């Protein structure tokens, strides 16, 4: 059954892995894109072409291959910048992933600007990537941390947020989409209020950039962190967007080749942005793959992808909620992206995921690197199905049938 005008069967032919049998006769139903997305052939081919045809180091050589590799790497930066509507490609720093992007801000901007007693405002729905860097900083600098609470229905409590802004935080750092609840947070409003209170803002876009149209200028966000591997690109590369003024004022993150203008035995002058933050040989093939991935997503259109995921998620939530003993955490489908985290009776989520796997259905189980959020809901773990542009209602049906099988086994 098609859920929208979007031709999902056509899209699926772009992803060879989706034809894979997990075991003889059992086709893969990949419902774990929140962990990492599958890659279309165009991404794999772009990386393959780099290694087969113009592999060379960048910004260093003047031979043909080095120039071709440098052009491809910088073209990828332009593509990623255009994808999030950055005003200038120099505002996009290539990192390893979202985690490194957030740490970059914590180790540079935050250590330059935050001191004892200063406040960092986070939320209770953060991934560990947007908690631990601030906990480390808090321990080192005596910086205070406060958290915007999550309500029973999986939303941020904006009333408490407004009150916490009265404490004049220096930084407000929050996720635009929860990897567990699926909640899409009201980022425009959160950022506007933070700026009115004098705070700098960081958005964890690990889940939003792959699944929603994200425009950094419309958001007016100061920093945005995201990973290529969750948006049809390769592992090993991500990005940090930062406003030019901030990036230029920040000290380098790591020292080494490429991030310098001049070096003497006892001193150096850092390079201009973005190179100031890209020490050493970067992930060149991965950047090429990242560029191919954003080309691919942009061709389909992020609004179209969002609508397809919304239709699949609506269907999945309806079907899950009809199963006795299933509890889905998070808000209604109009307030969330393509994530359905649930518990099933008293059955351990690892058992659920393992049994689903025997039917070819790949879901994740555990705390999904959001342990405090699970504690808030009084649980230690959930099973989590997540959806992307290539998922179908048939795959949801297969998951539902498998969940009924789990219930039978544990009855
Ligand atoms: N969440 C999940 O299964 P990295 O690992 O750096 O690419 O992304 C970290 C990260 C940060 N923020 C959010 C909201 C995330 O969802 C993730 C990654 C995966 O939910 C792996 S733990």
Short mmCIF file of C-alpha atoms in Angstrom, two decimals, residues 31-192:
data_model
loop_
_atom_site.label_atom_id
_atom_site.label_comp_id
_atom_site.label_asym_id
_atom_site.label_seq_id
_atom_site.Cartn_x
_atom_site.Cartn_y
_atom_site.Cartn_z
CA UNK A 31 13.80 0.04 10.87
CA UNK A 32 16.92 1.45 12.51
CA UNK A 33 17.79 4.58 10.52
CA UNK A 34 17.95 6.69 13.67
CA UNK A 35 21.10 4.73 14.55
CA UNK A 36 22.47 4.98 11.02
CA UNK A 37 20.84 5.31 7.62
CA UNK A 38 21.41 3.05 4.64
CA UNK A 39 23.42 4.43 1.71
CA UNK A 40 22.14 4.84 -1.84
CA UNK A 41 24.39 3.47 -4.60
CA UNK A 42 25.24 7.02 -5.73
CA UNK A 43 27.01 7.67 -2.42
CA UNK A 44 29.02 4.44 -2.54
CA UNK A 45 29.88 5.09 -6.21
CA UNK A 46 31.07 8.64 -5.51
CA UNK A 47 33.46 7.37 -2.83
CA UNK A 48 34.55 4.51 -5.05
CA UNK A 49 35.29 6.97 -7.89
CA UNK A 50 37.41 9.08 -5.54
CA UNK A 51 39.58 6.10 -4.59
CA UNK A 52 39.71 4.66 -8.12
CA UNK A 53 40.28 7.88 -10.05
CA UNK A 54 41.62 10.84 -8.06
CA UNK A 55 42.73 9.73 -4.59
CA UNK A 56 45.22 12.30 -3.26
CA UNK A 57 45.71 14.48 -0.20
CA UNK A 58 44.10 17.93 -0.24
CA UNK A 59 45.28 21.54 0.20
CA UNK A 60 48.86 20.30 -0.13
CA UNK A 61 49.81 19.19 -3.62
CA UNK A 62 49.76 21.06 -6.89
CA UNK A 63 49.55 17.99 -9.07
CA UNK A 64 46.36 17.17 -10.97
CA UNK A 65 45.04 14.55 -8.58
CA UNK A 66 45.63 16.77 -5.54
CA UNK A 67 43.76 19.60 -7.22
CA UNK A 68 40.87 17.34 -8.20
CA UNK A 69 40.67 15.93 -4.67
CA UNK A 70 40.79 19.44 -3.14
CA UNK A 71 38.04 20.64 -5.47
CA UNK A 72 35.85 17.65 -4.64
CA UNK A 73 36.37 18.16 -0.88
CA UNK A 74 35.55 21.88 -1.06
CA UNK A 75 32.61 21.23 -3.40
CA UNK A 76 31.23 18.87 -0.75
CA UNK A 77 31.48 21.68 1.80
CA UNK A 78 29.53 23.97 -0.55
CA UNK A 79 26.84 21.32 -0.98
CA UNK A 80 26.48 20.74 2.75
CA UNK A 81 26.38 24.51 3.36
CA UNK A 82 23.66 24.93 0.71
CA UNK A 83 21.71 22.01 2.21
CA UNK A 84 21.33 23.85 5.54
CA UNK A 85 21.23 27.30 3.87
CA UNK A 86 24.43 28.56 5.51
CA UNK A 87 25.31 32.07 4.30
CA UNK A 88 28.86 30.96 3.51
CA UNK A 89 30.57 27.57 3.06
CA UNK A 90 33.36 28.71 5.42
CA UNK A 91 30.79 28.40 8.21
CA UNK A 92 30.73 24.60 7.75
CA UNK A 93 33.50 22.70 9.55
CA UNK A 94 33.94 19.03 8.72
CA UNK A 95 34.22 16.91 11.87
CA UNK A 96 33.89 13.16 12.52
CA UNK A 97 30.26 13.30 13.65
CA UNK A 98 27.71 15.16 15.78
CA UNK A 99 29.56 14.14 18.92
CA UNK A 100 32.81 15.71 17.75
CA UNK A 101 30.97 18.84 16.57
CA UNK A 102 29.48 19.40 20.03
CA UNK A 103 32.82 18.67 21.70
CA UNK A 104 34.49 21.18 19.37
CA UNK A 105 32.19 23.90 20.72
CA UNK A 106 32.70 22.69 24.30
CA UNK A 107 36.51 22.69 24.01
CA UNK A 108 36.84 25.98 22.13
CA UNK A 109 33.97 28.47 22.44
CA UNK A 110 32.88 27.25 25.88
CA UNK A 111 36.37 27.13 27.42
CA UNK A 112 37.04 30.58 26.04
CA UNK A 113 33.77 32.06 27.28
CA UNK A 114 32.49 30.15 30.31
CA UNK A 115 33.81 30.40 33.84
CA UNK A 116 32.91 29.42 37.38
CA UNK A 117 29.24 30.03 38.11
CA UNK A 118 28.18 30.42 34.47
CA UNK A 119 25.12 28.45 33.43
CA UNK A 120 24.64 26.02 30.53
CA UNK A 121 21.00 25.18 29.86
CA UNK A 122 20.25 21.73 28.41
CA UNK A 123 17.12 19.58 28.31
CA UNK A 124 16.18 16.25 29.83
CA UNK A 125 15.78 14.67 26.38
CA UNK A 126 19.41 15.07 25.29
CA UNK A 127 21.54 12.32 23.81
CA UNK A 128 24.70 11.66 25.84
CA UNK A 129 26.61 13.59 23.15
CA UNK A 130 24.92 16.76 24.33
CA UNK A 131 25.30 15.95 28.04
CA UNK A 132 28.76 14.56 28.70
CA UNK A 133 30.81 17.38 27.10
CA UNK A 134 28.97 19.81 29.39
CA UNK A 135 29.33 17.55 32.46
CA UNK A 136 33.09 17.41 31.82
CA UNK A 137 33.19 21.19 31.50
CA UNK A 138 31.06 21.61 34.63
CA UNK A 139 33.48 19.46 36.64
CA UNK A 140 36.50 21.31 35.29
CA UNK A 141 35.25 24.89 35.50
CA UNK A 142 32.52 24.78 38.10
CA UNK A 143 30.05 25.69 35.36
CA UNK A 144 26.42 25.06 36.38
CA UNK A 145 24.04 22.86 34.37
CA UNK A 146 20.25 23.15 34.37
CA UNK A 147 17.73 21.12 32.40
CA UNK A 148 14.45 22.00 30.73
CA UNK A 149 12.07 19.26 31.91
CA UNK A 150 10.30 16.82 29.60
CA UNK A 151 6.55 16.48 30.17
CA UNK A 152 4.68 13.17 30.47
CA UNK A 153 3.71 13.41 26.79
CA UNK A 154 7.32 13.87 25.70
CA UNK A 155 7.42 17.63 25.09
CA UNK A 156 9.72 20.29 26.49
CA UNK A 157 8.14 22.31 29.29
CA UNK A 158 8.46 25.78 27.78
CA UNK A 159 7.02 27.47 30.87
CA UNK A 160 9.93 26.17 32.94
CA UNK A 161 12.29 27.03 30.07
CA UNK A 162 11.19 30.68 30.26
CA UNK A 163 11.81 30.65 34.03
CA UNK A 164 15.27 29.11 33.60
CA UNK A 165 16.16 31.82 31.10
CA UNK A 166 15.72 34.23 34.01
CA UNK A 167 18.97 32.72 35.41
CA UNK A 168 20.82 34.21 32.38
CA UNK A 169 22.41 31.10 30.85
CA UNK A 170 25.44 31.69 28.67
CA UNK A 171 24.57 28.75 26.41
CA UNK A 172 21.32 26.97 25.52
CA UNK A 173 22.08 23.62 23.87
CA UNK A 174 19.25 21.31 22.84
CA UNK A 175 18.17 18.70 20.33
CA UNK A 176 15.91 19.60 17.43
CA UNK A 177 14.59 16.04 17.32
CA UNK A 178 14.79 13.45 20.10
CA UNK A 179 16.25 10.12 19.02
CA UNK A 180 13.95 8.32 21.46
CA UNK A 181 10.70 10.28 21.71
CA UNK A 182 10.89 11.60 18.16
CA UNK A 183 9.80 14.98 19.54
CA UNK A 184 10.51 17.85 17.19
CA UNK A 185 11.30 20.73 19.52
CA UNK A 186 10.13 24.29 18.72
CA UNK A 187 13.65 25.36 17.78
CA UNK A 188 12.79 28.79 16.34
CA UNK A 189 11.05 29.83 19.55
CA UNK A 190 13.68 28.28 21.84
CA UNK A 191 16.47 30.08 19.98
CA UNK A 192 14.64 33.42 19.87
#
